[in-house]
XYZ file of C-alpha atoms in Angstrom:
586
model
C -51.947 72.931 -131.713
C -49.261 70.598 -130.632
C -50.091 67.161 -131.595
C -48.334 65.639 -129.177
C -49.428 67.498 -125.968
C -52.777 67.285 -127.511
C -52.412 64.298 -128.080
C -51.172 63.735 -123.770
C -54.153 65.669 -122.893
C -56.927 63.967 -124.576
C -55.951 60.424 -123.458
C -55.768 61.815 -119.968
C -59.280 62.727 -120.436
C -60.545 59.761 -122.355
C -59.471 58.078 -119.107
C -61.359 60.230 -117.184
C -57.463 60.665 -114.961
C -58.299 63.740 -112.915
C -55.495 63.365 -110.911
C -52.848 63.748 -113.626
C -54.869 66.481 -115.483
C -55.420 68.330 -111.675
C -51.537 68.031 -112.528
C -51.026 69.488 -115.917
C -53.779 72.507 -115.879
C -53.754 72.797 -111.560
C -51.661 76.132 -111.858
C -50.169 78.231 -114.130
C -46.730 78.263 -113.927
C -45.175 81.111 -111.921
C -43.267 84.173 -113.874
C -40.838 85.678 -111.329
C -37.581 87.275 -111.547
C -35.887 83.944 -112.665
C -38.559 84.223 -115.207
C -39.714 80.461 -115.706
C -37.969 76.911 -114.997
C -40.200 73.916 -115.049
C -40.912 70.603 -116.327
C -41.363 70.260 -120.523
C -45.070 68.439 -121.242
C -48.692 69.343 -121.700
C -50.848 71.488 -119.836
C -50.131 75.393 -118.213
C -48.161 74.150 -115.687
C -45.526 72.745 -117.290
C -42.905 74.560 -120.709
C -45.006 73.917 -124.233
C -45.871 75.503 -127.272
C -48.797 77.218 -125.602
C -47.197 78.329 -122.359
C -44.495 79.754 -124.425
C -46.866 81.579 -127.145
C -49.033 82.817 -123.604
C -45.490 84.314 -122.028
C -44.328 85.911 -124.798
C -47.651 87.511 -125.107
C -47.398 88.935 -122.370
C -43.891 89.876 -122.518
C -44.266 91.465 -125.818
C -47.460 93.903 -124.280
C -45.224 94.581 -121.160
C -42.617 95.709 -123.018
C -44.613 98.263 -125.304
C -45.759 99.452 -122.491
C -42.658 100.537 -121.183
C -40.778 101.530 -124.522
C -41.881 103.908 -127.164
C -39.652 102.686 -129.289
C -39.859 98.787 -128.752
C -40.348 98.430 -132.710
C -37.258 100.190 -133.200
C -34.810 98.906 -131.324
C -36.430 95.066 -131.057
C -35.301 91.700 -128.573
C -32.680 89.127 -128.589
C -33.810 85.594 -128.487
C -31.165 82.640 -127.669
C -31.836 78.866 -126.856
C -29.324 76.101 -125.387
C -29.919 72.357 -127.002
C -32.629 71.023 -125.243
C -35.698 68.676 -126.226
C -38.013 66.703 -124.842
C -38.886 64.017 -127.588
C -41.836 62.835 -125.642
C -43.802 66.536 -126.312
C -42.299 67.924 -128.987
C -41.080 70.925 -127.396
C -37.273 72.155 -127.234
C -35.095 75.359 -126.853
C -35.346 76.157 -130.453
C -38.823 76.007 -131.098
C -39.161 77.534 -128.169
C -36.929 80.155 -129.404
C -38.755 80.523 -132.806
C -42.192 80.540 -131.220
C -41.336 83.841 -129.136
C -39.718 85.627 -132.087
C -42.787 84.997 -133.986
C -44.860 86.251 -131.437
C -43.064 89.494 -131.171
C -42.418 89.386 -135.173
C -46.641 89.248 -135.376
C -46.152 92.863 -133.775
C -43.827 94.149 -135.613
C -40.944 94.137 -133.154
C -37.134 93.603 -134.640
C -35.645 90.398 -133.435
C -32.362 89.254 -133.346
C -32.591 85.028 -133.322
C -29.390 83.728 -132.607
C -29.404 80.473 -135.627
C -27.842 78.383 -133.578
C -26.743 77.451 -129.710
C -25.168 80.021 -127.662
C -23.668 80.069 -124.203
C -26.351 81.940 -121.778
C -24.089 85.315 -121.440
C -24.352 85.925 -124.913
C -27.835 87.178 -124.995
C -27.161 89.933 -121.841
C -24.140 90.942 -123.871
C -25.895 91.142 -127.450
C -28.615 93.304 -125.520
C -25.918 95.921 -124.427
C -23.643 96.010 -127.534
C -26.771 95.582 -129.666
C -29.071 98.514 -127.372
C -31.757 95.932 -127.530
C -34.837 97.060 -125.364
C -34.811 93.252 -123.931
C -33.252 89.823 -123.557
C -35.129 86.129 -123.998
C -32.403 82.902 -123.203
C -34.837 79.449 -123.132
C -32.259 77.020 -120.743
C -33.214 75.358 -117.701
C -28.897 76.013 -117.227
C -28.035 72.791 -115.049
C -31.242 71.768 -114.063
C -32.532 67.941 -114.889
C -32.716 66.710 -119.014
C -37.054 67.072 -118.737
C -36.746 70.693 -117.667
C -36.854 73.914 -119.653
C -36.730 77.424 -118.868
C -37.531 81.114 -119.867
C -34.755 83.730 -118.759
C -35.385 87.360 -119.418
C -33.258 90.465 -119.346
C -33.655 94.307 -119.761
C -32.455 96.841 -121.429
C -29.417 97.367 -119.051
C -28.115 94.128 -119.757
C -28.568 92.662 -116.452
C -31.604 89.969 -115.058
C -35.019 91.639 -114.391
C -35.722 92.442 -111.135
C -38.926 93.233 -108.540
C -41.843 94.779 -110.122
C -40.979 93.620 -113.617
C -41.862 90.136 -112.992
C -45.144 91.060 -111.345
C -45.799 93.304 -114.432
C -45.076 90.552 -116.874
C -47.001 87.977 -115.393
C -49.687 90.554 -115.160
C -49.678 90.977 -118.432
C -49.209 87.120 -119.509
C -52.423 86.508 -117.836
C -54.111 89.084 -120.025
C -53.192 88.008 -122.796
C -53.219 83.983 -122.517
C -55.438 83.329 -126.372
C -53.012 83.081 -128.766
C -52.875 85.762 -131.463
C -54.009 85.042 -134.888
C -50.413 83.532 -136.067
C -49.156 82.630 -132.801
C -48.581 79.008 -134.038
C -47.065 79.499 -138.060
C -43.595 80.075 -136.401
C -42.392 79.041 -140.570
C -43.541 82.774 -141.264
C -40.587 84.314 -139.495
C -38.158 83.075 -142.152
C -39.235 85.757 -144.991
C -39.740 88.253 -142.453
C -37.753 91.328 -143.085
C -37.761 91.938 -139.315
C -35.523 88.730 -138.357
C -32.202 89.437 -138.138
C -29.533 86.896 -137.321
C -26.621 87.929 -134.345
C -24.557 85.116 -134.416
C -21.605 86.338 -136.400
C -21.218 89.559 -135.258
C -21.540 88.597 -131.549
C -18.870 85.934 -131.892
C -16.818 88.532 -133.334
C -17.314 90.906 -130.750
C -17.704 88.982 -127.624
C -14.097 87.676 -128.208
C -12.568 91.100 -129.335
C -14.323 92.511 -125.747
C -12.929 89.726 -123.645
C -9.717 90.339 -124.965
C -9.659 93.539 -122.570
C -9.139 90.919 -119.367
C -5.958 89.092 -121.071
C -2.612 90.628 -119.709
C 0.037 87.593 -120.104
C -0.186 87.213 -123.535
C 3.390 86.099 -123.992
C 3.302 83.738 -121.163
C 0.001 82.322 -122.676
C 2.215 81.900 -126.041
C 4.690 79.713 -124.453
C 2.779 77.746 -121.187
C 3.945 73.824 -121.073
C 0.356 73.920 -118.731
C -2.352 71.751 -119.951
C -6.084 71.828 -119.546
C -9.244 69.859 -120.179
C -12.618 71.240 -120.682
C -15.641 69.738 -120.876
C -19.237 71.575 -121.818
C -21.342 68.413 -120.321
C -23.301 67.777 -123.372
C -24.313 71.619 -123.320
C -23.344 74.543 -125.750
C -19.969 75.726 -124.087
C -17.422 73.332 -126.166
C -16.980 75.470 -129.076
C -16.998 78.680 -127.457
C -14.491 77.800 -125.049
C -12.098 76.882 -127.733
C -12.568 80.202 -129.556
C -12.024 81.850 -125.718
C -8.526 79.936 -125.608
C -8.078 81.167 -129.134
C -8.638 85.000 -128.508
C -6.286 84.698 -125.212
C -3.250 83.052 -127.427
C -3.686 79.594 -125.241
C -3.576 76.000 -127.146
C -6.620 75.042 -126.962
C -7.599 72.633 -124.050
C -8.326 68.799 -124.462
C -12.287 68.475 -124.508
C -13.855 65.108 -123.091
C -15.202 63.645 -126.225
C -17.885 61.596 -124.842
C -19.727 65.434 -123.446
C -18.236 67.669 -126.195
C -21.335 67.734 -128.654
C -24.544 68.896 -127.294
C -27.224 65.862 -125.774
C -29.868 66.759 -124.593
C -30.548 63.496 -122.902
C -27.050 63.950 -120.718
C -26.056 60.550 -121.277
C -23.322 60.506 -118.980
C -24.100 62.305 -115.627
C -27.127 62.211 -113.528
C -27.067 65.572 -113.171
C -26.017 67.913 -115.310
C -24.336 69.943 -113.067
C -20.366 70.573 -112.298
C -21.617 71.854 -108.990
C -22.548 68.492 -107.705
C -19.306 67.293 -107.402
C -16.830 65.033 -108.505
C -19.423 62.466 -110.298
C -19.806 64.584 -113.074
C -16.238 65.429 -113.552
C -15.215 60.916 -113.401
C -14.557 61.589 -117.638
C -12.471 64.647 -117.253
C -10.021 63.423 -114.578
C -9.936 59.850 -116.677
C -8.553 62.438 -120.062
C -6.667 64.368 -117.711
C -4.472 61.170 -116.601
C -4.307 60.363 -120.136
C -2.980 63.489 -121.626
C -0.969 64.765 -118.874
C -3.493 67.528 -117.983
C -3.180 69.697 -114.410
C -6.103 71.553 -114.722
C -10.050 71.101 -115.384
C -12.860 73.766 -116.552
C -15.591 72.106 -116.356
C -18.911 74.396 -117.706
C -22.771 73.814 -117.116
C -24.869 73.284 -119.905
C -25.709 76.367 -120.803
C -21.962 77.719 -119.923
C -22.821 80.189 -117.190
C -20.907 78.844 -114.547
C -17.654 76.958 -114.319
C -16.126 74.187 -112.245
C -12.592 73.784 -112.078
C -10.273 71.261 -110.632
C -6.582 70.712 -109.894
C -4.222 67.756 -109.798
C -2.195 68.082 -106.310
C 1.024 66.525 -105.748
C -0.466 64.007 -103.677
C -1.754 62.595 -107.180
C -5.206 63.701 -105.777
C -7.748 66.065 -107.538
C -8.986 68.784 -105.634
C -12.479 70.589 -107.005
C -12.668 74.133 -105.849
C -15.806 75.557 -104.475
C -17.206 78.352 -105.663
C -16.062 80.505 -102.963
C -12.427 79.525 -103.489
C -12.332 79.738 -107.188
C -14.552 83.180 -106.057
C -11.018 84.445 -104.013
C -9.077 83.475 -106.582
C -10.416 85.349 -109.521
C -10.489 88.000 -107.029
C -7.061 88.187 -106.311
C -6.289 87.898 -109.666
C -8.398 90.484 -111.291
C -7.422 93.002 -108.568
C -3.690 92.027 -108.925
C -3.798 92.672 -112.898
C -5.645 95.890 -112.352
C -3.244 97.016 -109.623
C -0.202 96.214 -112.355
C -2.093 98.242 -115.186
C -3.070 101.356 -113.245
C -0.421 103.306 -111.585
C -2.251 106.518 -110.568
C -3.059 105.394 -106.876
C -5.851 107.702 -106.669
C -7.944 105.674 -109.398
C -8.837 103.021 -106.623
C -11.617 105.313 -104.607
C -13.879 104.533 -108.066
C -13.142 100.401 -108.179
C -15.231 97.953 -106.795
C -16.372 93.985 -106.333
C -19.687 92.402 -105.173
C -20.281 88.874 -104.272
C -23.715 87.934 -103.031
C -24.851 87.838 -99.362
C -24.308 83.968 -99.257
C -20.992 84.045 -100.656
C -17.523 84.176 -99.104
C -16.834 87.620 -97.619
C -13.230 87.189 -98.900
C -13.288 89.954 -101.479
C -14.376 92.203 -98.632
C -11.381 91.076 -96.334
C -9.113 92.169 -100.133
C -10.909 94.934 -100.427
C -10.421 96.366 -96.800
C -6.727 95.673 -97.045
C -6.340 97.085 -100.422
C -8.283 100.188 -100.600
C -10.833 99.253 -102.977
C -14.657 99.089 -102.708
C -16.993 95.881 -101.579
C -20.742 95.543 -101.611
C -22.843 92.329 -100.483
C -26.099 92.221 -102.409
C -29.223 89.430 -102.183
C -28.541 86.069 -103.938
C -28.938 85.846 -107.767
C -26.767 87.481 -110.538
C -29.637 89.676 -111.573
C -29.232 91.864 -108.576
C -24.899 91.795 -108.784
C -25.848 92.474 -112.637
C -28.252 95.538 -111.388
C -25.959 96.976 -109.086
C -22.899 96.469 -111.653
C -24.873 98.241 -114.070
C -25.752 101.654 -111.442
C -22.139 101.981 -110.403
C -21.144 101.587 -113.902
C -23.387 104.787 -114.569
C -21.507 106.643 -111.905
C -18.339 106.128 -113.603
C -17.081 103.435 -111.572
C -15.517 100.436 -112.236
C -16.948 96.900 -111.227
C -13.835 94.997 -111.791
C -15.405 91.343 -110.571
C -19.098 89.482 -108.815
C -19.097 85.938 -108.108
C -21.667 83.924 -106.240
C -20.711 80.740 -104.668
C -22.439 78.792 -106.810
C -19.870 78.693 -109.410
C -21.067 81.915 -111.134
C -18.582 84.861 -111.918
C -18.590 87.680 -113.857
C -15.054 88.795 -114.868
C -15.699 91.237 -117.929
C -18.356 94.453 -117.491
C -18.836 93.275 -121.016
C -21.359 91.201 -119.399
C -23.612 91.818 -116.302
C -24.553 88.504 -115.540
C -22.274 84.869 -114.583
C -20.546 83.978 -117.369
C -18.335 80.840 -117.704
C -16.984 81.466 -121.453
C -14.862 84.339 -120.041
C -14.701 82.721 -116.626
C -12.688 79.513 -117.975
C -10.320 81.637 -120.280
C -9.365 83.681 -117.353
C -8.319 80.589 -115.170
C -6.448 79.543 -117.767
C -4.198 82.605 -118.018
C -4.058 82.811 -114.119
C -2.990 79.271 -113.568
C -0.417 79.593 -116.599
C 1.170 82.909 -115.241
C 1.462 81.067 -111.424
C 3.087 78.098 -113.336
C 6.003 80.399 -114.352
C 6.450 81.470 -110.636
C 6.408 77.261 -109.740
C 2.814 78.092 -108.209
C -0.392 75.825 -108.354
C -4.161 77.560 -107.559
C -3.818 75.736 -104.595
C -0.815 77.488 -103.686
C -1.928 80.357 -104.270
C -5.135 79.791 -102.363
C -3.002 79.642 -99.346
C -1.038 82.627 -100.294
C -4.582 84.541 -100.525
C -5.493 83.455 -97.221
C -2.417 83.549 -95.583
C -2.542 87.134 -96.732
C -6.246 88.279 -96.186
C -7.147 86.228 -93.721
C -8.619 82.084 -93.681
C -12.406 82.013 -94.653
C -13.583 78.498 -94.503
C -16.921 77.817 -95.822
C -19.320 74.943 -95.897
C -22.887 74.526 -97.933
C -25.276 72.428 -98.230
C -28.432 71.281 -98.841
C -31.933 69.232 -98.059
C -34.890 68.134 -100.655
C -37.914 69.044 -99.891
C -40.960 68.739 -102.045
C -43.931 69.946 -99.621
C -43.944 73.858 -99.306
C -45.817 73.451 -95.973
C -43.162 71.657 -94.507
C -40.724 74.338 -95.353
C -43.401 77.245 -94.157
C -43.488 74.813 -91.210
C -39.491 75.178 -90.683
C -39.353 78.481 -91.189
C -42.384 79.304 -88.914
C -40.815 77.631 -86.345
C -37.067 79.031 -86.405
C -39.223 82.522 -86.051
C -41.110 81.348 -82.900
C -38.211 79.027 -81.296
C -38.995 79.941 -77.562
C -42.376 81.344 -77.969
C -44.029 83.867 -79.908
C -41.868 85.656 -82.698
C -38.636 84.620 -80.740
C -35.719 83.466 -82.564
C -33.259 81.196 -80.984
C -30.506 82.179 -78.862
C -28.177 78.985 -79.419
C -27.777 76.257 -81.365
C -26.447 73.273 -79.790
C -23.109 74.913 -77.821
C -23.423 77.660 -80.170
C -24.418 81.173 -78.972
C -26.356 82.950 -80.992
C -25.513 87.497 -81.313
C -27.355 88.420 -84.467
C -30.150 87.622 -86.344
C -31.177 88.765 -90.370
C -34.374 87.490 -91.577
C -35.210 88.791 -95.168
C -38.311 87.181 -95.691
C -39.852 89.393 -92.757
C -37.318 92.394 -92.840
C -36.120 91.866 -89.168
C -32.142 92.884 -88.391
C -30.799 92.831 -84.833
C -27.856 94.307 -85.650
C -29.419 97.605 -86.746
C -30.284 100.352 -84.402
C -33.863 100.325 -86.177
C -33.713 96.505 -86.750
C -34.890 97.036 -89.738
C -32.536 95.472 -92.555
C -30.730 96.972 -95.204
C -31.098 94.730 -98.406
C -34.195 94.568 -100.018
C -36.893 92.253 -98.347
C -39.313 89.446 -100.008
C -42.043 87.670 -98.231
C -42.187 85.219 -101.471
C -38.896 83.522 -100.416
C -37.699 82.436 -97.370
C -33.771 83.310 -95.674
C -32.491 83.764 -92.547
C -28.936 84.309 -91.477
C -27.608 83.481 -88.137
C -24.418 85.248 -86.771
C -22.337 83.188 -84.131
C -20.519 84.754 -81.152
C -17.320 82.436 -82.759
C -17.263 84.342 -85.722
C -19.903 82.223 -87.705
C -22.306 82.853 -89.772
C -24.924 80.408 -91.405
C -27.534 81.363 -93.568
C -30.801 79.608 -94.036
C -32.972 79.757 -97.672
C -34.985 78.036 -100.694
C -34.126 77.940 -103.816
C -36.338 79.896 -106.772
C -35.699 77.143 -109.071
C -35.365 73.716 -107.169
C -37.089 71.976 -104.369
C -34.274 72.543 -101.654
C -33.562 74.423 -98.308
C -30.500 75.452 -99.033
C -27.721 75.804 -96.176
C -24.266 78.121 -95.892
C -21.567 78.845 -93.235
C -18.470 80.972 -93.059
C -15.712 81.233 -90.649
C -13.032 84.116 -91.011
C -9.852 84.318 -89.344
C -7.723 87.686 -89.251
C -4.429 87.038 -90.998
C -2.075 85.621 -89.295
C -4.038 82.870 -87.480
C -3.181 79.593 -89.420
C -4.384 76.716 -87.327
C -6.710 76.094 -90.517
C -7.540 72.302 -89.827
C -9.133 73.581 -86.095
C -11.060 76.330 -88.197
C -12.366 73.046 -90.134
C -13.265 71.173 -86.891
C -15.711 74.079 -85.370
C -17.372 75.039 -88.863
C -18.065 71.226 -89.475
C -19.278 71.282 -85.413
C -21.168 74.197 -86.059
C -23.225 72.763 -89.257
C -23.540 69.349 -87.185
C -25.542 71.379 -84.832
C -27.087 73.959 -87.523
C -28.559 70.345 -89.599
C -29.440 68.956 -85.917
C -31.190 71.693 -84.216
C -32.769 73.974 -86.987
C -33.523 71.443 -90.163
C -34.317 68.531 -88.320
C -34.397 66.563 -90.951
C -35.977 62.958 -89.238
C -38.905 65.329 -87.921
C -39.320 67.337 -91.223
C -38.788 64.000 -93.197
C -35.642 65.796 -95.514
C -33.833 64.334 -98.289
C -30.445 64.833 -97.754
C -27.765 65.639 -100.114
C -26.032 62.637 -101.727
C -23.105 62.978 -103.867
């Protein structure tokens, strides 16, 4: 009942344009654990009205199915700022659409009335007891795309078989119910209910529990920019700096207020590199500023940069900001709890493509670490069981920016993420430290992990299969390869198939999917590369680590044979002229 994707639809066929309708109503789009990320626009293969009424449908029977008391305890609904003028859809009426649809049952929901940062609906379904969690964002992803994130009632990301149940049950229930489309109804409904107040109380009052310099905050001559990159995080940032005691940090004026055209960048995304950061270094040279938090739209992951003496700016990767917040969280725990004994029950996780770092801490300090498969919704999962057996999960980051430094919140968050960088960098500024610095320190300490990632574009999922296929039958039949390039190959994880050398049974450990592909290669230097698509994007996406024990410093030859090593890993096993890739460009 959209006019305007109606109105797409019946020119298409008024042309008689099979192609572009083959397009639009070809295939559904996919609900998996990531629940849905596509394109806004007509037809069920793209984020409308319709596709949103049909998921929600399905959602809502899913969930009575599994709780008894679903219209008792009800679902939080969020939505970031974006719209698509040309179809009429955006996050909001995305947003209102699903509470209707759950309303229509009667099930409780709690609509946020305005834009929140993505963490706040996993934390509004713990403090709230919620049976479930909707966010509509497409995070970082480009201006035309929307997306359809769901949690359960533990807080963290669904995993495997909820998204097979759900889409089960979307395709069961795909007519819309009798008031699917009158989302005005909601408004006199005695079952909305509005968190925003009392989660921006609380969320700030729990984060507080992570801020340990308070005084130093108080007095730092340290200044920072922050800029939210025409998402949601801008305000909630300031109210973070607020709640720690910090003056608040300069925001870049021209990406402050919510766009959702992204006017500036050309992708929305800190983790592309310096191009979308050219604003904040320009205010940071203006107001004197050392440091830069830069968020995602949706403020679930966080960027941050630092001015080095050389008058350069260096951008941390993930996995550096990743050993930073490490060190730091485990350094203010260590100062906060004297009984020695409490450290047997603490732990960190960072996922299998991420820096082993916090391990390396973690073997030298006493503490527990645990790799788990990429994606917050298993570190959230895993958070959540340890959490149950009285431990505590004191920090998860992936390397893709994401970190999760309060158990407030089982899932990245970049509110919390940017505060806590803040505090850091102002308590190293009294000891004449930069994060830099203190990088070193870390590795100097635990050891040097140097890290490199990557990736190719790909649109054709045969050519992928085709890769993939062909890294599994290298020298023959199901036969993986022994080198690449000069580089000797001693272990082998594939966990699209299951296969570990390294296991007596070669069976591996973490869970297995055939529906995604990943392979990680272990080097007999020390490397190790890992191979795998992305659930939301059309990339192969590439990583590599090399550690060093402590003690061996000759960083810049560490550089030379991880660079050598993905020279040969891009050469020999993407092939990129034969498989006709699209490289990453800056």
């Amino acid at each position: 009942q959209n006019p305007k994707t109606s109105a797409i639809v019946k020119q298409l066929a008024a042309e008689g344009n099979a192609g572009e309708l083959q397009k639009y109503f070809g295939s559904r789009m996919e609900f998996g654990t990531a629940g849905l990320r596509a394109a806004m626009g007509a037809g069920i293969s793209h984020m409308n009205d319709l596709t949103i009424i049909q998921t929600t449908q399905g959602f809502c029977r899913y969930l009575e199915k599994n709780f008894s008391d679903l219209k008792k305890r009800g679902v939080v609904i969020g939505f970031d700022a974006r719209a698509h003028l040309s179809s009429g859809g955006s996050s909001k009426r995305f947003a209102r659409l699903a509470a209707n649809t759950f309303i229509s049952q009667g099930v409780p929901v709690y609509l946020f009335s305005d834009i929140t940062p993505t963490p706040f609906v996993p934390y509004t379904v713990t403090y709230l007891k919620l049976c479930a969690g909707i966010m509509v964002t497409a995070s970082h992803n480009p201006k035309q795309d929307n997306g359809y994130k769901v949690y359960w009632e533990n807080g963290a990301q669904i995993i495997s078989p909820h998204d097979k149940g759900i889409s089960q049950a979307i395709e069961e229930n795909q007519e819309p119910w009798p008031q699917a489309w009158e989302d005005k109804l909601i408004d006199s409904s005695v079952l909305l209910h509005d968190p925003y107040a009392t989660v921006n109380k609380e969320y700030f009052k729990d984060i507080q529990k992570q801020c340990f310099h308070r005084n130093i905050n108080k007095e730092t001559n340290l200044k920072f920019v922050h800029t939210s990159v025409h998402g949601v995080g801008h305000k909630f940032v300031q109210l973070a700096f607020k709640a720690f005691d910090l003056s608040p940090p300069f925001a870049v004026p021209e990406q402050k207020d919510p766009d959702p055209e992204f006017p500036t960048v050309k992708y929305p995304n800190p983790e592309e590199g310096k191009g979308v950061l050219t604003l904040s270094f320009a205010l940071a040279e203006k107001d004197g500023a050392k440091i830069i938090l830069a968020n995602d739209p949706d403020a679930d992951r966080l960027a941050v940069a630092e001015k080095q003496e050389s008058g350069e700016w260096k951008v941390f990767s993930g996995n550096e900001l990743g050993a930073l917040l490490g060190w730091w969280i485990f350094t203010c725990w260590k100062n906060h709890n004297r009984d020695t004994r409490a450290i047997k029950d603490v732990y960190m996780l960072s996922s299998t493509v991420s820096s082993k770092i916090l391990r390396a801490i973690a073997l030298k300090e006493g503490f527990h670490f645990e790799e788990t498969l990429t994606g917050f919704k298993w570190m959230g999962n895993r958070a959540k069981q340890l959490m149950d057996q009285g431990k505590a999960v004191l920090f998860a980051f992936e390397e893709a920016i994401g970190y999760m430094c309060c158990p407030a919140v089982l899932d990245k968050d970049g509110v919390s993420a940017a505060v806590i960088t803040a505090e850091m960098a102002s308590f190293l500024a009294t000891r004449n430290l930069s994060l830099s610095q203190q990088l070193k320190a870390v590795y100097d300490e635990y050891g040097f992990h140097i890290t490199k990632a990557s990736y190719f574009i790909c649109h054709d999922p045969k050519v992928i299969q085709r890769l993939f296929d062909n890294l599994r039958n290298f020298d023959g039949k199901n036969t993986y390869p022994k080198s690449c390039g000069r580089f000797k190959v001693s272990g082998i994880r594939d966990l699209t198939t299951g296969y570990d050398s390294s296991q007596p049974d070669q069976k591996a450990i973490l869970p297995t999917s055939k529906s995604s592909q990943m392979i990680t290669f272990t080097f007999a230097n020390g490397g190790v590369a890992t191979m795998r698509t992305s659930g939301t994007e059309p990339k192969i996406k590439y990583y590599s680590e090399l550690c060093a024990p402590p003690g061996n410093s000759d960083v810049e030859q560490l550089k030379k044979e991880l660079d050598e090593l993905v020279n040969a890993l891009e050469k020999h096993f993407f092939q990129p002229e034969k498989n006709n890739l699209q490289r990453k460009t800056e």
